[in-house]
């Protein structure tokens, strides 16, 4: 199996690169943001509760996203591997993911972290908001809140994976192809 955490702040390019990586390595893409948006689109109770927080740029509770990941891992037992995109985002989520994978006799191979400076991130998110229609991509104060959540709760996960020797930093500036090549080199190194 090949299990990757694709890591980085909002707007770093995780979704774009995930699409390419799943094709090349035949992996299953697990994006908690996408899963939550599909709950919202389906009008579920979970979706409606999550939306209140997502609209403010605040993380949803750990148990909600851990539960979603657990059920996807259980229903894809024959997978060649997974790309975790936008998950884990807190220490509790990272610990839960380690446990869930270890129950399946596997683990995370790399945390590939896309590094992009703050000004570029805001530019990319506002641009994406024009097409995606995502309300959390269109309002600068909500974007700032998401970056703050990332810096406070998510960035500390770098040390969780560094301690396990799994952290790889990838420059996230350049063309989509260039960044994809860097990711593949790291995976195949
Ligand atoms: P994303 O599409 O990954 O940028 O996620 C959009 C929003 O969904 C985030 O701002 C959070 O409110 C919520 N979300 C997505 N993934 C997680 C997660 N792993 N933990 C908590 N909240 C999340």
XYZ file of N, CA, C and O and ligand atoms in Angstrom:
779
model
N 0.838 -1.203 0.000
C 0.000 0.000 0.000
C 0.869 1.248 0.000
O 2.014 1.207 0.422
N 0.287 2.329 -0.500
C 0.964 3.623 -0.447
C -0.024 4.608 0.160
O -1.062 4.908 -0.437
N 0.273 5.060 1.352
C -0.627 5.997 2.027
C 0.090 7.325 2.232
O 1.157 7.364 2.854
N -0.502 8.379 1.675
C 0.139 9.693 1.719
C -0.759 10.701 2.409
O -1.972 10.709 2.171
N -0.151 11.542 3.210
C -0.862 12.736 3.680
C -0.367 13.878 2.815
O 0.836 14.150 2.766
N -1.287 14.523 2.094
C -0.923 15.710 1.328
C -1.270 16.902 2.207
O -2.437 17.109 2.560
N -0.238 17.628 2.567
C -0.364 18.612 3.636
C -0.077 20.020 3.120
O 0.681 20.189 2.177
N -0.680 21.004 3.758
C -0.382 22.392 3.407
C -1.560 23.263 3.758
O -2.675 22.778 3.956
N -1.315 24.568 3.824
C -2.390 25.501 4.178
C -3.466 25.555 3.093
O -3.242 25.061 1.980
N -4.620 26.175 3.393
C -5.660 26.318 2.378
C -5.084 27.040 1.160
O -4.375 28.025 1.311
N -5.358 26.516 -0.024
C -4.886 27.166 -1.250
C -3.519 26.694 -1.707
O -2.996 27.167 -2.710
N -2.925 25.727 -1.006
C -1.568 25.280 -1.365
C -1.563 24.416 -2.619
O -0.507 24.202 -3.216
N -2.730 23.910 -3.031
C -2.777 23.079 -4.243
C -2.982 21.607 -3.943
O -2.738 20.757 -4.813
N -3.472 21.285 -2.759
C -3.628 19.876 -2.364
C -4.633 19.155 -3.268
O -4.389 18.029 -3.702
N -5.761 19.805 -3.525
C -6.804 19.166 -4.344
C -6.319 18.893 -5.759
O -6.479 17.794 -6.293
N -5.695 19.909 -6.364
C -5.190 19.790 -7.738
C -4.184 18.650 -7.842
O -4.248 17.817 -8.756
N -3.245 18.620 -6.919
C -2.199 17.597 -6.986
C -2.756 16.220 -6.626
O -2.318 15.210 -7.196
N -3.737 16.167 -5.741
C -4.340 14.870 -5.389
C -4.927 14.201 -6.622
O -4.774 13.000 -6.836
N -5.627 15.000 -7.441
C -6.268 14.448 -8.632
C -5.236 13.743 -9.505
O -5.488 12.664 -10.048
N -4.068 14.347 -9.648
C -3.028 13.743 -10.478
C -2.398 12.523 -9.816
O -2.112 11.523 -10.456
N -2.175 12.646 -8.520
C -1.506 11.536 -7.811
C -2.380 10.281 -7.796
O -1.864 9.165 -7.963
N -3.700 10.464 -7.632
C -4.549 9.255 -7.572
C -4.536 8.528 -8.918
O -4.541 7.313 -8.966
N -4.465 9.316 -9.998
C -4.413 8.689 -11.337
C -3.126 7.906 -11.517
O -3.131 6.772 -11.941
N -2.020 8.536 -11.163
C -0.720 7.914 -11.410
C -0.488 6.688 -10.520
O 0.057 5.695 -10.970
N -0.897 6.778 -9.269
C -0.561 5.684 -8.337
C -1.774 4.826 -7.962
O -1.668 3.957 -7.107
N -2.909 5.098 -8.604
C -4.144 4.305 -8.380
C -4.545 4.285 -6.905
O -4.750 3.221 -6.314
N -4.613 5.473 -6.364
C -4.954 5.597 -4.945
C -6.375 6.126 -4.794
O -6.959 6.648 -5.745
N -6.895 6.003 -3.598
C -8.211 6.577 -3.310
C -8.018 7.927 -2.619
O -7.191 8.047 -1.704
N -8.751 8.923 -3.125
C -8.623 10.286 -2.619
C -9.616 10.502 -1.476
O -10.818 10.375 -1.687
N -9.118 10.777 -0.297
C -10.026 11.071 0.820
C -9.814 12.518 1.269
O -8.843 12.828 1.964
N -10.706 13.386 0.814
C -10.661 14.795 1.198
C -11.830 15.057 2.146
O -12.994 14.939 1.752
N -11.511 15.382 3.387
C -12.603 15.621 4.347
C -13.412 16.861 3.952
O -14.627 16.900 4.171
N -12.746 17.861 3.320
C -13.485 19.041 2.856
C -14.525 18.629 1.808
O -15.694 19.033 1.881
N -14.106 17.796 0.843
C -15.051 17.328 -0.197
C -16.172 16.489 0.434
O -17.338 16.612 0.052
N -15.803 15.626 1.380
C -16.822 14.770 2.014
C -17.841 15.634 2.763
O -19.049 15.387 2.694
N -17.343 16.666 3.437
C -18.264 17.560 4.169
C -19.153 18.333 3.196
O -20.352 18.477 3.428
N -18.561 18.800 2.087
C -19.376 19.552 1.110
C -20.435 18.645 0.488
O -21.533 19.075 0.169
N -20.111 17.351 0.352
C -21.143 16.470 -0.211
C -22.256 16.206 0.815
O -23.426 16.096 0.452
N -21.900 16.173 2.105
C -22.950 16.083 3.144
C -23.853 17.329 3.090
O -25.072 17.220 3.238
N -23.235 18.486 2.876
C -24.025 19.729 2.798
C -24.954 19.675 1.582
O -26.148 19.976 1.677
N -24.394 19.237 0.446
C -25.187 19.176 -0.790
C -26.371 18.224 -0.623
O -27.443 18.439 -1.193
N -26.160 17.161 0.176
C -27.236 16.186 0.386
C -28.198 16.608 1.503
O -29.140 15.886 1.818
N -27.892 17.737 2.131
C -28.783 18.279 3.158
C -28.864 17.423 4.416
O -29.875 17.458 5.115
N -27.803 16.669 4.728
C -27.854 15.829 5.929
C -27.686 16.701 7.182
O -27.190 17.841 7.100
N -28.055 16.121 8.326
C -27.934 16.861 9.579
C -26.459 17.182 9.857
O -26.115 18.301 10.247
N -25.611 16.161 9.610
C -24.169 16.378 9.802
C -23.694 17.545 8.936
O -22.954 18.422 9.378
N -24.134 17.547 7.682
C -23.758 18.608 6.755
C -24.202 19.980 7.238
O -23.438 20.950 7.193
N -25.419 20.055 7.737
C -25.946 21.348 8.180
C -25.182 21.874 9.396
O -24.881 23.063 9.500
N -24.830 20.954 10.317
C -24.043 21.358 11.485
C -22.653 21.816 11.058
O -22.134 22.833 11.533
N -22.040 21.036 10.143
C -20.682 21.362 9.693
C -20.671 22.710 8.975
O -19.735 23.501 9.135
N -21.701 22.976 8.194
C -21.735 24.197 7.380
C -21.598 25.459 8.238
O -20.901 26.397 7.863
N -22.248 25.411 9.421
C -22.192 26.593 10.291
C -20.741 26.953 10.622
O -20.375 28.112 10.700
N -19.918 25.918 10.846
C -18.511 26.160 11.199
C -17.690 26.474 9.955
O -16.861 27.394 9.954
N -17.933 25.699 8.888
C -17.148 25.899 7.660
C -17.336 27.313 7.113
O -16.385 27.923 6.625
N -18.548 27.833 7.216
C -18.823 29.190 6.723
C -18.053 30.251 7.503
O -17.900 31.372 7.045
N -17.603 29.885 8.700
C -16.819 30.845 9.496
C -15.321 30.555 9.399
O -14.515 31.219 10.041
N -14.959 29.510 8.655
C -13.543 29.170 8.527
C -12.996 28.420 9.725
O -11.785 28.341 9.930
N -13.915 27.851 10.538
C -13.508 27.143 11.763
C -13.515 25.635 11.491
O -14.361 25.137 10.738
N -12.600 24.904 12.104
C -12.569 23.449 11.927
C -13.810 22.801 12.533
O -14.310 23.240 13.572
N -14.297 21.723 11.918
C -15.404 20.962 12.494
C -14.814 20.011 13.549
O -13.607 19.763 13.557
N -15.652 19.488 14.472
C -15.100 18.669 15.561
C -14.364 17.423 15.041
O -14.755 16.837 14.022
N -13.326 17.052 15.773
C -12.508 15.894 15.386
C -13.352 14.641 15.157
O -13.133 13.914 14.180
N -14.302 14.363 16.077
C -15.035 13.087 15.959
C -15.821 12.996 14.653
O -15.993 11.909 14.097
N -16.245 14.139 14.123
C -17.009 14.134 12.861
C -16.122 13.661 11.714
O -16.473 12.736 10.962
N -14.946 14.280 11.574
C -14.092 13.913 10.430
C -13.439 12.542 10.637
O -13.287 11.778 9.677
N -13.104 12.211 11.873
C -12.508 10.887 12.124
C -13.522 9.801 11.752
O -13.179 8.800 11.118
N -14.787 10.021 12.107
C -15.844 9.051 11.769
C -15.978 8.868 10.261
O -16.144 7.747 9.777
N -15.883 9.964 9.531
C -16.002 9.873 8.063
C -14.826 9.088 7.474
O -14.995 8.273 6.581
N -13.638 9.359 7.992
C -12.456 8.661 7.476
C -12.526 7.167 7.840
O -12.258 6.296 7.010
N -12.944 6.888 9.075
C -13.046 5.484 9.504
C -13.957 4.708 8.547
O -13.605 3.627 8.071
N -15.113 5.280 8.229
C -16.061 4.534 7.393
C -15.526 4.369 5.974
O -15.732 3.322 5.360
N -14.794 5.372 5.452
C -14.219 5.209 4.097
C -13.102 4.158 4.095
O -12.951 3.422 3.131
N -12.327 4.091 5.168
C -11.263 3.068 5.224
C -11.901 1.682 5.274
O -11.443 0.746 4.614
N -12.996 1.567 6.048
C -13.661 0.263 6.170
C -14.285 -0.187 4.864
O -14.315 -1.377 4.554
N -14.767 0.772 4.076
C -15.450 0.363 2.836
C -14.496 0.264 1.641
O -14.941 0.039 0.521
N -13.198 0.465 1.870
C -12.223 0.351 0.765
C -11.055 -0.541 1.171
O -9.896 -0.175 1.009
N -11.410 -1.723 1.662
C -10.356 -2.600 2.215
C -9.366 -3.081 1.159
O -8.256 -3.487 1.500
N -9.782 -3.094 -0.128
C -8.874 -3.602 -1.164
C -8.058 -2.504 -1.834
O -7.405 -2.757 -2.851
N -8.103 -1.306 -1.282
C -7.432 -0.175 -1.945
C -5.927 -0.392 -2.029
O -5.327 -1.029 -1.161
N -5.339 0.187 -3.088
C -3.876 0.160 -3.230
C -3.226 1.181 -2.302
O -2.027 1.141 -2.068
N -4.048 2.110 -1.829
C -3.538 3.128 -0.922
C -4.461 4.331 -0.929
O -5.441 4.364 -1.674
N -4.139 5.283 -0.091
C -5.007 6.452 0.080
C -4.177 7.736 0.062
O -3.041 7.744 0.518
N -4.803 8.794 -0.471
C -4.255 10.138 -0.272
C -5.188 10.853 0.683
O -6.382 11.000 0.401
N -4.664 11.266 1.790
C -5.443 12.034 2.756
C -5.190 13.514 2.473
O -4.041 13.981 2.535
N -6.261 14.217 2.116
C -6.159 15.615 1.672
C -7.018 16.460 2.612
O -8.230 16.280 2.691
N -6.359 17.337 3.358
C -7.110 18.158 4.322
C -7.428 17.393 5.599
O -8.239 17.825 6.400
N -6.815 16.264 5.773
C -6.949 15.426 6.974
C -5.627 14.688 7.150
O -5.119 14.171 6.141
N -5.062 14.588 8.321
C -5.512 15.171 9.587
C -5.212 16.674 9.669
O -4.305 17.162 9.022
N -5.981 17.358 10.511
C -5.789 18.798 10.702
C -5.545 19.138 12.170
O -5.337 20.312 12.494
N -5.600 18.153 13.049
C -5.270 18.385 14.466
C -4.471 17.169 14.940
O -4.491 16.112 14.288
N -3.824 17.341 16.086
C -3.039 16.243 16.668
C -3.953 15.028 16.931
O -3.578 13.883 16.644
N -5.168 15.286 17.465
C -6.087 14.171 17.773
C -6.437 13.407 16.494
O -6.536 12.169 16.500
N -6.605 14.119 15.391
C -6.909 13.438 14.116
C -5.715 12.613 13.644
O -5.871 11.512 13.125
N -4.506 13.150 13.825
C -3.308 12.425 13.380
C -3.136 11.143 14.196
O -2.815 10.071 13.643
N -3.386 11.231 15.488
C -3.249 10.053 16.350
C -4.308 9.018 15.955
O -4.012 7.822 15.823
N -5.545 9.490 15.707
C -6.626 8.566 15.318
C -6.295 7.896 13.981
O -6.533 6.689 13.809
N -5.737 8.656 13.050
C -5.395 8.080 11.740
C -4.315 7.002 11.898
O -4.414 5.921 11.308
N -3.309 7.289 12.710
C -2.267 6.288 12.955
C -2.905 4.996 13.487
O -2.554 3.892 13.065
N -3.858 5.149 14.405
C -4.500 3.967 15.012
C -5.342 3.206 13.999
O -5.283 1.977 13.918
N -6.123 3.952 13.215
C -7.003 3.301 12.225
C -6.164 2.515 11.212
O -6.509 1.386 10.851
N -5.060 3.114 10.748
C -4.233 2.431 9.751
C -3.516 1.241 10.388
O -3.382 0.187 9.751
N -3.100 1.403 11.611
C -2.392 0.294 12.251
C -3.329 -0.899 12.462
O -2.908 -2.057 12.341
N -4.626 -0.621 12.699
C -5.596 -1.737 12.790
C -5.671 -2.508 11.482
O -5.993 -3.697 11.462
N -5.379 -1.820 10.368
C -5.412 -2.477 9.047
C -4.028 -3.029 8.678
O -3.806 -3.463 7.546
N -3.076 -2.911 9.604
C -1.727 -3.434 9.356
C -0.919 -2.552 8.430
O 0.018 -3.017 7.774
N -1.255 -1.269 8.352
C -0.498 -0.376 7.472
C -0.238 0.950 8.187
O -0.558 1.087 9.375
N 0.368 1.888 7.483
C 0.626 3.194 8.100
C 0.795 4.261 7.027
O 0.689 3.964 5.847
N 1.054 5.491 7.455
C 1.352 6.592 6.530
C 2.805 6.442 6.084
O 3.692 6.209 6.911
N 3.029 6.564 4.769
C 4.405 6.472 4.278
C 5.092 7.831 4.298
O 6.218 7.948 4.769
N 4.386 8.856 3.756
C 4.958 10.202 3.774
C 3.898 11.238 4.071
O 2.749 11.082 3.678
N 4.347 12.310 4.713
C 3.545 13.528 4.752
C 4.241 14.483 3.792
O 5.369 14.936 4.034
N 3.579 14.725 2.651
C 4.145 15.609 1.637
C 3.557 16.998 1.862
O 2.348 17.204 1.683
N 4.397 17.934 2.282
C 3.895 19.264 2.671
C 4.206 20.284 1.585
O 5.369 20.510 1.254
N 3.162 20.877 1.021
C 3.321 21.907 -0.015
C 3.523 23.259 0.661
O 2.670 23.702 1.432
N 4.661 23.887 0.354
C 4.974 25.178 0.974
C 4.704 26.336 0.037
O 5.291 26.406 -1.031
N 3.801 27.217 0.451
C 3.438 28.382 -0.360
C 3.302 29.576 0.581
O 2.739 29.443 1.669
N 3.849 30.757 0.162
C 3.778 31.900 1.087
C 2.357 32.470 1.173
O 1.527 32.252 0.296
N 2.113 33.224 2.247
C 0.752 33.679 2.587
C 0.096 34.522 1.494
O -1.089 34.367 1.219
N 0.882 35.446 0.884
C 0.290 36.334 -0.139
C -0.220 35.525 -1.318
O -1.310 35.755 -1.837
N 0.579 34.556 -1.748
C 0.197 33.709 -2.882
C -1.045 32.875 -2.529
O -1.943 32.698 -3.347
N -1.108 32.408 -1.281
C -2.258 31.591 -0.852
C -3.559 32.375 -0.987
O -4.526 31.895 -1.570
N -3.557 33.605 -0.446
C -4.779 34.414 -0.486
C -5.186 34.657 -1.935
O -6.368 34.551 -2.278
N -4.208 34.952 -2.797
C -4.492 35.201 -4.215
C -5.159 33.970 -4.836
O -6.182 34.053 -5.510
N -4.573 32.796 -4.565
C -5.098 31.563 -5.165
C -6.509 31.261 -4.675
O -7.365 30.852 -5.448
N -6.736 31.464 -3.384
C -8.057 31.118 -2.834
C -9.125 32.046 -3.413
O -10.198 31.596 -3.825
N -8.812 33.349 -3.473
C -9.803 34.297 -4.010
C -10.102 33.972 -5.470
O -11.245 34.031 -5.920
N -9.085 33.572 -6.210
C -9.264 33.170 -7.614
C -10.151 31.940 -7.722
O -11.056 31.880 -8.536
N -9.867 30.936 -6.869
C -10.653 29.697 -6.874
C -12.108 30.001 -6.544
O -13.022 29.421 -7.118
N -12.308 30.958 -5.613
C -13.661 31.309 -5.177
C -14.535 31.803 -6.318
O -15.748 31.603 -6.313
N -13.894 32.433 -7.320
C -14.669 32.951 -8.452
C -15.354 31.815 -9.191
O -16.455 31.965 -9.708
N -14.672 30.659 -9.295
C -15.239 29.523 -10.047
C -15.996 28.556 -9.146
O -17.033 28.024 -9.501
N -15.439 28.303 -7.945
C -16.001 27.232 -7.113
C -17.331 27.639 -6.487
O -18.133 26.785 -6.120
N -17.538 28.942 -6.342
C -18.742 29.395 -5.655
C -18.696 29.101 -4.158
O -19.678 29.295 -3.445
N -17.549 28.640 -3.665
C -17.439 28.358 -2.227
C -17.439 29.654 -1.443
O -16.589 30.518 -1.686
N -18.372 29.777 -0.481
C -18.455 31.038 0.255
C -17.198 31.252 1.096
O -16.769 32.391 1.303
N -16.578 30.139 1.568
C -15.389 30.313 2.409
C -14.154 30.667 1.575
O -13.089 30.901 2.119
N -14.286 30.695 0.252
C -13.178 31.110 -0.617
C -13.324 32.559 -1.089
O -12.481 33.044 -1.835
N -14.408 33.220 -0.703
C -14.689 34.522 -1.316
C -14.518 35.700 -0.369
O -14.465 36.837 -0.813
N -14.434 35.430 0.921
C -14.407 36.518 1.891
C -13.042 36.559 2.588
O -12.663 35.613 3.290
N -12.282 37.661 2.377
C -10.924 37.720 2.940
C -10.868 37.462 4.441
O -9.906 36.863 4.926
N -11.893 37.862 5.207
C -11.792 37.661 6.659
C -11.960 36.168 7.005
O -11.355 35.672 7.952
N -12.771 35.459 6.220
C -12.916 34.011 6.461
C -11.639 33.276 6.033
O -11.190 32.346 6.708
N -11.048 33.738 4.943
C -9.784 33.121 4.499
C -8.723 33.291 5.587
O -8.000 32.357 5.926
N -8.681 34.510 6.149
C -7.703 34.761 7.231
C -7.943 33.817 8.403
O -7.018 33.277 8.996
N -9.225 33.586 8.734
C -9.555 32.692 9.849
C -9.073 31.266 9.549
O -8.543 30.574 10.419
N -9.268 30.830 8.294
C -8.831 29.469 7.926
C -7.319 29.331 8.048
O -6.813 28.307 8.512
N -6.599 30.396 7.635
C -5.131 30.348 7.730
C -4.717 30.336 9.205
O -3.799 29.624 9.611
N -5.460 31.098 10.030
C -5.172 31.134 11.469
C -5.401 29.742 12.085
O -4.587 29.272 12.880
N -6.496 29.092 11.725
C -6.782 27.730 12.216
C -5.643 26.799 11.791
O -5.189 25.953 12.559
N -5.198 26.969 10.547
C -4.099 26.138 10.042
C -2.839 26.359 10.893
O -2.218 25.401 11.356
N -2.494 27.645 11.094
C -1.260 27.930 11.832
C -1.333 27.424 13.268
O -0.364 26.878 13.792
N -2.501 27.586 13.916
C -2.621 27.213 15.333
C -2.765 25.712 15.535
O -2.168 25.143 16.439
N -3.622 25.069 14.721
C -3.992 23.679 15.026
C -3.352 22.653 14.093
O -3.150 21.512 14.484
N -3.067 23.072 12.861
C -2.653 22.080 11.862
C -1.139 22.050 11.662
O -0.543 20.968 11.617
N -0.531 23.251 11.545
C 0.922 23.285 11.307
C 1.709 22.463 12.337
O 2.703 21.815 11.968
N 1.279 22.417 13.617
C 2.040 21.609 14.584
C 2.148 20.119 14.215
O 2.980 19.407 14.766
N 1.323 19.658 13.268
C 1.409 18.245 12.880
C 2.715 17.918 12.172
O 3.083 16.747 12.045
N 3.402 18.975 11.692
C 4.696 18.732 11.040
C 5.604 17.982 12.018
O 6.289 17.038 11.634
N 5.552 18.360 13.284
C 6.455 17.670 14.222
C 5.991 16.234 14.472
O 6.817 15.334 14.650
N 4.675 15.982 14.432
C 4.162 14.610 14.598
C 4.775 13.684 13.536
O 5.245 12.584 13.840
N 4.776 14.148 12.292
C 5.300 13.303 11.214
C 6.831 13.367 11.112
O 7.453 12.394 10.697
N 7.420 14.502 11.500
C 8.889 14.586 11.528
C 9.455 13.560 12.490
O 10.432 12.874 12.192
N 8.806 13.465 13.659
C 9.291 12.510 14.667
C 9.255 11.088 14.138
O 10.034 10.237 14.552
N 8.321 10.823 13.209
C 8.227 9.477 12.622
C 9.107 9.360 11.373
O 9.073 8.334 10.685
N 9.850 10.431 11.036
C 10.721 10.411 9.848
C 9.946 10.434 8.535
O 10.452 10.008 7.498
N 8.718 10.977 8.557
C 7.859 10.911 7.364
C 7.619 12.261 6.690
O 6.978 12.327 5.648
N 8.092 13.315 7.292
C 7.809 14.665 6.769
C 8.711 14.986 5.583
O 9.927 14.810 5.660
N 8.105 15.432 4.471
C 8.873 15.876 3.299
C 8.327 17.225 2.868
O 7.132 17.345 2.594
N 9.194 18.226 2.791
C 8.754 19.568 2.405
C 8.942 19.758 0.904
O 10.013 19.480 0.366
N 7.905 20.223 0.230
C 7.938 20.367 -1.226
C 7.635 21.831 -1.565
O 6.574 22.338 -1.156
N 8.505 22.506 -2.339
C 8.166 23.876 -2.737
C 6.874 23.877 -3.558
O 6.746 23.141 -4.534
N 5.903 24.690 -3.137
C 4.581 24.676 -3.776
C 4.387 25.775 -4.798
O 3.270 26.005 -5.255
N 5.485 26.480 -5.152
C 5.391 27.507 -6.196
C 5.916 26.937 -7.499
O 6.832 26.127 -7.504
N 5.327 27.400 -8.619
C 5.737 26.886 -9.926
C 4.509 26.377 -10.644
O 3.382 26.569 -10.170
N 4.736 25.724 -11.806
C 3.572 25.238 -12.554
C 3.041 23.967 -11.895
O 3.738 23.316 -11.103
N 1.802 23.617 -12.235
C 1.190 22.397 -11.692
C 2.065 21.185 -12.030
O 2.291 20.313 -11.192
N 2.594 21.165 -13.267
C 3.455 20.043 -13.692
C 4.735 19.975 -12.861
O 5.160 18.892 -12.459
N 5.335 21.133 -12.653
C 6.597 21.152 -11.884
C 6.372 20.624 -10.468
O 7.156 19.825 -9.951
N 5.279 21.057 -9.858
C 5.021 20.644 -8.476
C 4.709 19.146 -8.439
O 5.191 18.415 -7.563
N 3.952 18.695 -9.439
C 3.622 17.260 -9.524
C 4.912 16.424 -9.638
O 5.057 15.412 -8.944
N 5.847 16.888 -10.495
C 7.129 16.164 -10.648
C 7.874 16.074 -9.319
O 8.432 15.037 -8.981
N 7.865 17.181 -8.583
C 8.563 17.170 -7.280
C 7.933 16.133 -6.344
O 8.642 15.407 -5.650
N 6.609 16.077 -6.358
C 5.921 15.119 -5.473
C 6.278 13.692 -5.869
O 6.596 12.850 -5.023
N 6.250 13.424 -7.190
C 6.527 12.053 -7.657
C 7.959 11.645 -7.310
O 8.201 10.518 -6.895
N 8.894 12.588 -7.470
C 10.302 12.276 -7.148
C 10.431 11.885 -5.690
O 11.143 10.946 -5.337
N 9.730 12.602 -4.853
C 9.806 12.327 -3.413
C 9.205 10.948 -3.104
O 9.758 10.182 -2.326
N 8.084 10.643 -3.752
C 7.417 9.362 -3.512
C 8.301 8.207 -3.974
O 8.377 7.157 -3.331
N 8.972 8.427 -5.106
C 9.744 7.321 -5.694
C 11.193 7.292 -5.216
O 11.932 6.391 -5.603
N 11.579 8.284 -4.408
C 12.993 8.359 -3.977
C 13.374 7.115 -3.179
O 12.580 6.590 -2.427
P -11.010 22.232 2.801
O -11.829 21.951 1.610
O -10.061 21.112 3.130
O -10.300 23.552 2.752
O -12.016 22.315 4.048
C -13.046 23.278 4.106
C -13.553 23.380 5.521
O -14.057 22.112 5.955
C -12.495 23.753 6.558
O -12.312 25.158 6.667
C -13.095 23.156 7.838
O -14.152 23.959 8.334
C -13.726 21.870 7.327
N -12.779 20.720 7.377
C -12.288 20.013 6.320
N -11.467 19.041 6.734
C -11.408 19.134 8.091
C -10.707 18.418 9.104
N -9.870 17.407 8.812
N -10.926 18.791 10.393
C -11.774 19.786 10.713
N -12.435 20.518 9.809
C -12.268 20.208 8.501
